[in-house]
mmCIF file of C-alpha atoms (C1' of nucleotides) in Angstrom:
data_model
loop_
_atom_site.group_PDB
_atom_site.id
_atom_site.type_symbol
_atom_site.label_atom_id
_atom_site.label_comp_id
_atom_site.label_asym_id
_atom_site.label_seq_id
_atom_site.Cartn_x
_atom_site.Cartn_y
_atom_site.Cartn_z
ATOM 1 C CA MET J 1 10.350 14.218 3.733
ATOM 2 C CA LYS J 2 10.073 11.359 6.121
ATOM 3 C CA LEU J 3 6.335 10.588 5.355
ATOM 4 C CA GLU J 4 7.151 9.686 1.696
ATOM 5 C CA GLN J 5 9.467 7.254 3.176
ATOM 6 C CA ALA J 6 6.962 5.888 5.507
ATOM 7 C CA ALA J 7 4.294 5.867 3.128
ATOM 8 C CA LYS J 8 7.050 3.701 0.936
ATOM 9 C CA GLN J 9 7.434 1.485 3.479
ATOM 10 C CA LEU J 10 4.029 1.285 4.616
ATOM 11 C CA GLU J 11 2.718 0.154 0.889
ATOM 12 C CA ALA J 12 5.327 -2.178 0.772
ATOM 13 C CA ILE J 13 4.368 -4.394 3.680
ATOM 14 C CA GLY J 14 0.415 -3.247 2.313
ATOM 15 C CA ASN J 15 0.104 -6.068 -0.062
ATOM 16 C CA PRO J 16 -0.948 -9.508 1.576
ATOM 17 C CA THR J 17 1.800 -11.353 -0.387
ATOM 18 C CA ARG J 18 4.491 -9.363 0.737
ATOM 19 C CA LEU J 19 2.983 -8.930 4.247
ATOM 20 C CA LYS J 20 3.256 -12.577 4.510
ATOM 21 C CA LEU J 21 7.063 -12.429 2.868
ATOM 22 C CA TYR J 22 7.822 -10.213 5.489
ATOM 23 C CA ARG J 23 6.477 -11.567 8.280
ATOM 24 C CA THR J 24 8.190 -14.656 7.514
ATOM 25 C CA LEU J 25 11.417 -12.869 7.336
ATOM 26 C CA VAL J 26 10.636 -10.958 10.503
ATOM 27 C CA ARG J 27 10.173 -14.232 12.403
ATOM 28 C CA ALA J 28 13.030 -16.162 11.186
ATOM 29 C CA GLY J 29 15.337 -13.454 12.574
ATOM 30 C CA GLU J 30 18.892 -12.782 11.843
ATOM 31 C CA ALA J 31 19.589 -16.226 10.568
ATOM 32 C CA GLY J 32 17.143 -15.217 7.227
ATOM 33 C CA ARG J 33 15.783 -17.195 4.707
ATOM 34 C CA PRO J 34 16.901 -18.329 1.422
ATOM 35 C CA VAL J 35 14.779 -17.105 -1.373
ATOM 36 C CA GLY J 36 14.022 -20.505 -2.409
ATOM 37 C CA TYR J 37 12.484 -21.278 0.957
ATOM 38 C CA LEU J 38 10.599 -18.424 0.664
ATOM 39 C CA GLN J 39 9.414 -19.557 -2.659
ATOM 40 C CA ASP J 40 8.484 -22.887 -1.647
ATOM 41 C CA THR J 41 6.678 -21.502 1.545
ATOM 42 C CA LEU J 42 4.890 -19.004 -0.330
ATOM 43 C CA GLY J 43 4.190 -21.062 -3.433
ATOM 44 C CA ILE J 44 4.129 -18.577 -5.832
ATOM 45 C CA ALA J 45 6.256 -18.321 -9.154
ATOM 46 C CA ALA J 46 9.917 -17.488 -8.641
ATOM 47 C CA SER J 47 9.506 -14.244 -10.851
ATOM 48 C CA THR J 48 6.659 -12.713 -8.461
ATOM 49 C CA LEU J 49 8.620 -13.446 -5.516
ATOM 50 C CA SER J 50 11.656 -11.520 -7.049
ATOM 51 C CA HIS J 51 9.527 -8.616 -7.763
ATOM 52 C CA HIS J 52 8.500 -8.301 -4.001
ATOM 53 C CA LEU J 53 11.422 -8.961 -2.962
ATOM 54 C CA HIS J 54 13.008 -6.162 -4.816
ATOM 55 C CA ARG J 55 10.270 -3.849 -3.616
ATOM 56 C CA LEU J 56 10.914 -4.536 0.036
ATOM 57 C CA ILE J 57 14.470 -4.223 -0.616
ATOM 58 C CA LEU J 58 14.013 -0.806 -2.114
ATOM 59 C CA THR J 59 12.433 0.223 0.827
ATOM 60 C CA GLY J 60 15.036 -0.754 3.103
ATOM 61 C CA LEU J 61 12.774 -3.154 5.092
ATOM 62 C CA VAL J 62 14.635 -6.466 3.873
ATOM 63 C CA THR J 63 18.302 -6.785 3.161
ATOM 64 C CA GLN J 64 20.474 -9.760 0.857
ATOM 65 C CA GLU J 65 23.611 -11.541 1.436
ATOM 66 C CA ARG J 66 25.016 -13.872 -1.081
ATOM 67 C CA GLN J 67 25.986 -17.393 0.526
ATOM 68 C CA ALA J 68 27.350 -19.160 -2.763
ATOM 69 C CA THR J 69 24.521 -19.807 -5.208
ATOM 70 C CA THR J 70 21.645 -19.128 -2.563
ATOM 71 C CA LEU J 71 20.562 -15.384 -1.240
ATOM 72 C CA ILE J 72 19.585 -15.000 2.311
ATOM 73 C CA CYS J 73 16.918 -12.478 2.814
ATOM 74 C CA ARG J 74 16.854 -10.679 6.004
ATOM 75 C CA ALA J 75 14.246 -8.383 7.648
ATOM 76 C CA ASN J 76 16.053 -5.063 8.567
ATOM 77 C CA TYR J 77 14.841 -4.683 12.059
ATOM 78 C CA PRO J 78 16.105 -0.959 12.802
ATOM 79 C CA ILE J 79 14.059 0.328 9.751
ATOM 80 C CA MET J 80 11.057 -1.695 11.183
ATOM 81 C CA ARG J 81 11.696 -0.056 14.664
ATOM 82 C CA ASP J 82 11.743 3.604 12.643
ATOM 83 C CA LEU J 83 8.537 2.809 10.894
ATOM 84 C CA ILE J 84 6.683 1.652 14.078
ATOM 85 C CA GLY J 85 8.196 4.762 15.724
ATOM 86 C CA PHE J 86 7.056 6.560 13.137
ATOM 87 C CA LEU J 87 3.256 5.672 13.455
ATOM 88 C CA ALA J 88 3.233 5.431 17.264
ATOM 89 C CA ASP J 89 4.664 8.989 17.053
ATOM 90 C CA GLU J 90 1.963 10.398 15.351
ATOM 91 C CA CYS J 91 -0.591 9.190 17.817
ATOM 92 C CA CYS J 92 -1.250 10.976 20.988
ATOM 93 C CA ALA J 93 0.014 14.396 19.370
ATOM 94 C CA ASP J 94 -2.819 15.887 20.702
ATOM 95 C CA ALA J 95 -5.199 13.544 22.387
ATOM 96 C CA ALA J 96 -4.729 10.397 24.890
ATOM 97 C CA CYS J 97 -4.663 7.209 22.856
ATOM 98 C CA GLY J 98 -2.976 5.216 25.527
ATOM 99 C CA ALA J 99 -0.862 3.502 23.184
ATOM 100 C CA THR J 100 2.289 3.268 25.250
ATOM 101 C CA GLU J 101 0.457 3.291 28.492
ATOM 102 C CA SER J 102 2.745 6.239 29.790
ATOM 103 C CA ASP J 103 4.112 8.199 27.062
ATOM 104 C CA ALA J 104 0.910 10.613 26.817
ATOM 105 C CA ALA J 105 0.978 12.026 29.787
ATOM 106 C CA ALA J 106 2.550 15.772 29.965
ATOM 107 C CA MET Y 1 -7.042 -14.199 8.532
ATOM 108 C CA LYS Y 2 -6.016 -11.250 10.403
ATOM 109 C CA LEU Y 3 -3.138 -10.886 8.320
ATOM 110 C CA GLU Y 4 -5.395 -9.541 5.286
ATOM 111 C CA GLN Y 5 -7.018 -7.104 7.348
ATOM 112 C CA ALA Y 6 -3.585 -5.638 8.549
ATOM 113 C CA ALA Y 7 -2.260 -5.797 4.855
ATOM 114 C CA LYS Y 8 -5.447 -3.692 3.713
ATOM 115 C CA GLN Y 9 -5.069 -1.107 6.953
ATOM 116 C CA LEU Y 10 -1.399 -0.976 5.967
ATOM 117 C CA GLU Y 11 -2.074 -0.102 2.201
ATOM 118 C CA ALA Y 12 -4.734 2.547 3.211
ATOM 119 C CA ILE Y 13 -2.009 4.475 5.003
ATOM 120 C CA GLY Y 14 0.815 3.654 2.077
ATOM 121 C CA ASN Y 15 0.104 6.237 0.196
ATOM 122 C CA PRO Y 16 1.138 9.649 0.662
ATOM 123 C CA THR Y 17 -1.840 11.294 0.489
ATOM 124 C CA ARG Y 18 -3.505 9.096 2.913
ATOM 125 C CA LEU Y 19 -0.884 8.961 5.193
ATOM 126 C CA LYS Y 20 -0.816 12.656 5.054
ATOM 127 C CA LEU Y 21 -4.829 12.832 5.856
ATOM 128 C CA TYR Y 22 -4.503 10.099 8.509
ATOM 129 C CA ARG Y 23 -1.885 12.150 10.352
ATOM 130 C CA THR Y 24 -3.808 15.042 10.403
ATOM 131 C CA LEU Y 25 -6.658 13.146 12.036
ATOM 132 C CA VAL Y 26 -4.426 11.465 14.545
ATOM 133 C CA ARG Y 27 -2.931 14.645 15.570
ATOM 134 C CA ALA Y 28 -6.283 16.147 15.532
ATOM 135 C CA GLY Y 29 -7.429 13.759 18.493
ATOM 136 C CA GLU Y 30 -10.651 13.394 19.569
ATOM 137 C CA ALA Y 31 -11.877 16.622 18.522
ATOM 138 C CA GLY Y 32 -11.487 15.432 14.510
ATOM 139 C CA ARG Y 33 -11.981 17.677 11.677
ATOM 140 C CA PRO Y 34 -14.561 17.977 9.184
ATOM 141 C CA VAL Y 35 -14.222 17.059 5.668
ATOM 142 C CA GLY Y 36 -14.089 20.652 4.238
ATOM 143 C CA TYR Y 37 -11.290 21.539 6.391
ATOM 144 C CA LEU Y 38 -8.771 18.503 5.229
ATOM 145 C CA GLN Y 39 -9.598 19.468 1.784
ATOM 146 C CA ASP Y 40 -8.133 22.811 2.336
ATOM 147 C CA THR Y 41 -5.281 21.402 4.506
ATOM 148 C CA LEU Y 42 -4.420 19.053 1.804
ATOM 149 C CA GLY Y 43 -5.356 21.209 -1.536
ATOM 150 C CA ILE Y 44 -6.870 18.478 -2.999
ATOM 151 C CA ALA Y 45 -10.096 17.829 -5.266
ATOM 152 C CA ALA Y 46 -12.891 17.224 -2.957
ATOM 153 C CA SER Y 47 -13.895 14.216 -5.069
ATOM 154 C CA THR Y 48 -10.208 12.826 -4.523
ATOM 155 C CA LEU Y 49 -10.426 13.601 -0.605
ATOM 156 C CA SER Y 50 -13.922 11.735 -0.731
ATOM 157 C CA HIS Y 51 -12.225 8.642 -2.260
ATOM 158 C CA HIS Y 52 -9.233 8.401 0.210
ATOM 159 C CA LEU Y 53 -11.501 9.010 3.196
ATOM 160 C CA HIS Y 54 -13.780 6.318 1.837
ATOM 161 C CA ARG Y 55 -10.967 4.157 1.835
ATOM 162 C CA LEU Y 56 -9.676 4.972 5.263
ATOM 163 C CA ILE Y 57 -13.476 4.350 6.276
ATOM 164 C CA LEU Y 58 -13.245 0.770 4.675
ATOM 165 C CA THR Y 59 -10.144 -0.393 6.812
ATOM 166 C CA GLY Y 60 -11.822 0.776 10.089
ATOM 167 C CA LEU Y 61 -8.836 3.285 10.529
ATOM 168 C CA VAL Y 62 -11.194 6.542 10.324
ATOM 169 C CA THR Y 63 -14.676 6.814 11.276
ATOM 170 C CA GLN Y 64 -17.258 9.850 10.789
ATOM 171 C CA GLU Y 65 -20.393 11.615 12.302
ATOM 172 C CA ARG Y 66 -22.500 13.891 11.256
ATOM 173 C CA GLN Y 67 -22.719 17.225 12.629
ATOM 174 C CA ALA Y 68 -25.370 19.288 10.774
ATOM 175 C CA THR Y 69 -23.862 19.746 7.385
ATOM 176 C CA THR Y 70 -20.456 18.955 7.893
ATOM 177 C CA LEU Y 71 -18.980 15.793 8.644
ATOM 178 C CA ILE Y 72 -16.602 14.919 11.235
ATOM 179 C CA CYS Y 73 -13.488 12.730 10.925
ATOM 180 C CA ARG Y 74 -11.829 10.942 13.447
ATOM 181 C CA ALA Y 75 -8.887 8.735 13.432
ATOM 182 C CA ASN Y 76 -9.942 5.081 14.986
ATOM 183 C CA TYR Y 77 -7.086 4.750 17.774
ATOM 184 C CA PRO Y 78 -7.948 1.266 19.021
ATOM 185 C CA ILE Y 79 -7.865 0.182 15.292
ATOM 186 C CA MET Y 80 -4.320 2.122 15.299
ATOM 187 C CA ARG Y 81 -3.041 0.614 18.352
ATOM 188 C CA ASP Y 82 -4.266 -2.965 17.044
ATOM 189 C CA LEU Y 83 -2.083 -2.407 13.737
ATOM 190 C CA ILE Y 84 0.951 -1.056 15.660
ATOM 191 C CA GLY Y 85 0.558 -4.222 17.872
ATOM 192 C CA PHE Y 86 0.070 -6.600 15.042
ATOM 193 C CA LEU Y 87 3.512 -5.207 13.671
ATOM 194 C CA ALA Y 88 5.239 -5.350 16.832
ATOM 195 C CA ASP Y 89 3.976 -8.573 17.471
ATOM 196 C CA GLU Y 90 5.564 -9.653 14.344
ATOM 197 C CA CYS Y 91 8.919 -8.461 15.526
ATOM 198 C CA CYS Y 92 11.082 -10.650 17.798
ATOM 199 C CA ALA Y 93 9.253 -13.838 17.417
ATOM 200 C CA ASP Y 94 12.680 -15.406 17.130
ATOM 201 C CA ALA Y 95 15.176 -12.692 17.167
ATOM 202 C CA ALA Y 96 16.036 -10.011 19.788
ATOM 203 C CA CYS Y 97 15.000 -6.918 17.943
ATOM 204 C CA GLY Y 98 14.698 -4.605 21.206
ATOM 205 C CA ALA Y 99 11.576 -3.029 19.794
ATOM 206 C CA THR Y 100 9.968 -2.859 23.131
ATOM 207 C CA GLU Y 101 13.404 -2.728 25.270
ATOM 208 C CA SER Y 102 12.306 -5.345 27.477
ATOM 209 C CA ASP Y 103 9.888 -7.708 25.939
ATOM 210 C CA ALA Y 104 12.677 -9.744 23.905
ATOM 211 C CA ALA Y 105 14.486 -11.365 26.778
ATOM 212 C CA ALA Y 106 13.952 -14.419 27.443
ATOM 213 C "C1'" DA Z 1 34.907 -25.898 -20.412
ATOM 214 C "C1'" DC Z 2 30.142 -27.862 -18.916
ATOM 215 C "C1'" DC Z 3 26.499 -28.583 -16.077
ATOM 216 C "C1'" DA Z 4 23.463 -28.294 -12.531
ATOM 217 C "C1'" DT Z 5 21.086 -25.079 -9.173
ATOM 218 C "C1'" DA Z 6 19.223 -20.489 -7.347
ATOM 219 C "C1'" DT Z 7 17.685 -16.406 -8.634
ATOM 220 C "C1'" DT Z 8 16.602 -12.209 -11.784
ATOM 221 C "C1'" DT Z 9 15.243 -9.681 -15.916
ATOM 222 C "C1'" DC Z 10 12.325 -9.471 -19.713
ATOM 223 C "C1'" DG Z 11 7.884 -9.011 -21.920
ATOM 224 C "C1'" DA Z 12 3.039 -9.687 -21.587
ATOM 225 C "C1'" DT Z 13 -1.383 -9.118 -19.645
ATOM 226 C "C1'" DC Z 14 -5.253 -7.898 -16.796
ATOM 227 C "C1'" DA Z 15 -6.673 -5.532 -12.714
ATOM 228 C "C1'" DT Z 16 -6.468 -1.573 -9.463
ATOM 229 C "C1'" DT Z 17 -5.269 2.929 -8.230
ATOM 230 C "C1'" DG Z 18 -4.745 8.033 -7.861
ATOM 231 C "C1'" DT Z 19 -6.768 11.908 -9.918
ATOM 232 C "C1'" DC Z 20 -9.767 15.380 -11.836
ATOM 233 C "C1'" DG Z 21 -14.256 17.875 -13.191
ATOM 234 C "C1'" DA Z 22 -19.338 17.925 -13.502
ATOM 235 C "C1'" DA Z 23 -23.367 16.196 -11.909
ATOM 236 C "C1'" DA Z 24 -25.933 14.608 -7.828
ATOM 237 C "C1'" DT Z 25 -27.358 14.082 -2.959
ATOM 238 C "C1'" DA Z 26 -27.733 15.868 2.056
ATOM 239 C "C1'" DG Z 27 -28.997 19.228 5.354
ATOM 240 C "C1'" DA Z 28 -30.462 23.550 6.996
ATOM 241 C "C1'" DG Z 29 -31.635 28.300 6.597
ATOM 242 C "C1'" DT Z 30 -35.568 31.637 4.251
ATOM 243 C "C1'" DA K 1 -40.595 25.197 -2.441
ATOM 244 C "C1'" DC K 2 -36.095 27.647 -3.260
ATOM 245 C "C1'" DT K 3 -31.126 28.209 -2.176
ATOM 246 C "C1'" DC K 4 -26.813 27.501 -0.010
ATOM 247 C "C1'" DT K 5 -22.930 25.195 1.528
ATOM 248 C "C1'" DA K 6 -21.045 20.502 2.095
ATOM 249 C "C1'" DT K 7 -19.907 16.417 0.448
ATOM 250 C "C1'" DT K 8 -20.389 11.897 -2.610
ATOM 251 C "C1'" DT K 9 -20.937 9.807 -6.581
ATOM 252 C "C1'" DC K 10 -20.228 9.234 -11.463
ATOM 253 C "C1'" DG K 11 -17.136 8.825 -15.615
ATOM 254 C "C1'" DA K 12 -13.056 9.266 -17.490
ATOM 255 C "C1'" DC K 13 -7.965 8.932 -17.844
ATOM 256 C "C1'" DA K 14 -3.195 7.823 -17.351
ATOM 257 C "C1'" DA K 15 0.057 5.182 -14.285
ATOM 258 C "C1'" DT K 16 0.929 1.724 -11.428
ATOM 259 C "C1'" DG K 17 0.762 -3.180 -9.704
ATOM 260 C "C1'" DA K 18 0.346 -8.447 -9.541
ATOM 261 C "C1'" DT K 19 1.122 -12.038 -11.844
ATOM 262 C "C1'" DC K 20 3.213 -15.599 -14.928
ATOM 263 C "C1'" DG K 21 6.302 -18.384 -18.148
ATOM 264 C "C1'" DA K 22 10.527 -17.990 -21.009
ATOM 265 C "C1'" DA K 23 14.973 -16.689 -21.406
ATOM 266 C "C1'" DA K 24 19.138 -14.804 -18.893
ATOM 267 C "C1'" DT K 25 22.681 -14.609 -15.618
ATOM 268 C "C1'" DA K 26 25.438 -15.956 -11.233
ATOM 269 C "C1'" DT K 27 27.794 -19.247 -8.661
ATOM 270 C "C1'" DG K 28 30.146 -23.352 -7.364
ATOM 271 C "C1'" DG K 29 31.275 -28.303 -8.935
ATOM 272 C "C1'" DT K 30 32.952 -32.467 -12.225
#
DNA sequence: ACCATATTTCGATCATTGTCGAAATAGAGT
DNA sequence: ACTCTATTTCGACAATGATCGAAATATGGT
């Protein structure tokens, strides 16, 4: 069931710390950001950050790639697009909400 | 801080039961749905449903209107659009992700 | 082999959440 | 006033989550 997956992803970014974290990665683009940089930026314990990163990775929203001793984290854009699509898709099923300003019309 | 608000809303729909609930209301459109109908549809205890509805209402995602003894619940589309907008806005800040298929280009 | 840096895993603690049933409240009809 | 239906509030419980510091692991340089 896709809804379960969507709920997990929404819950993942439904925490202020993780949303901030995810935002940072989304803005960073394909370059990504090392874990250490994220720790400095967010100012939280390394273990806490690791915990949150793990949750984002589990849902597929974030990926990691090793570069020597540092781990580069990246936002997974296709997954992000799917999630946004899922939400927008929900919209307008029966009512005109104007979310896309043209999709709603029959 | 808008991020806090977005996180709260994402968390609200980040629970399977609430996402299902919200989805039902979003699909219902302006007509909305009575609480009792939602209870039958979701098959959960009335008190549990009330609890979840309360959370959705607190974040502004859902509104209620009394009609005699029944309460009609409705999705708040503008809020929904804002939330989707917030997510899409995050995207493409520094990278081309193609979410809107035209915004990203410089 | 050893050391230094980067990151995760472990163990603990405190707060929050999801769920229920039972009791309370709200509104309308008799 | 009484009763019926609709819904919420209360009180409880088990489960999960957020956070930290300390210890463990990973990778590369000397």
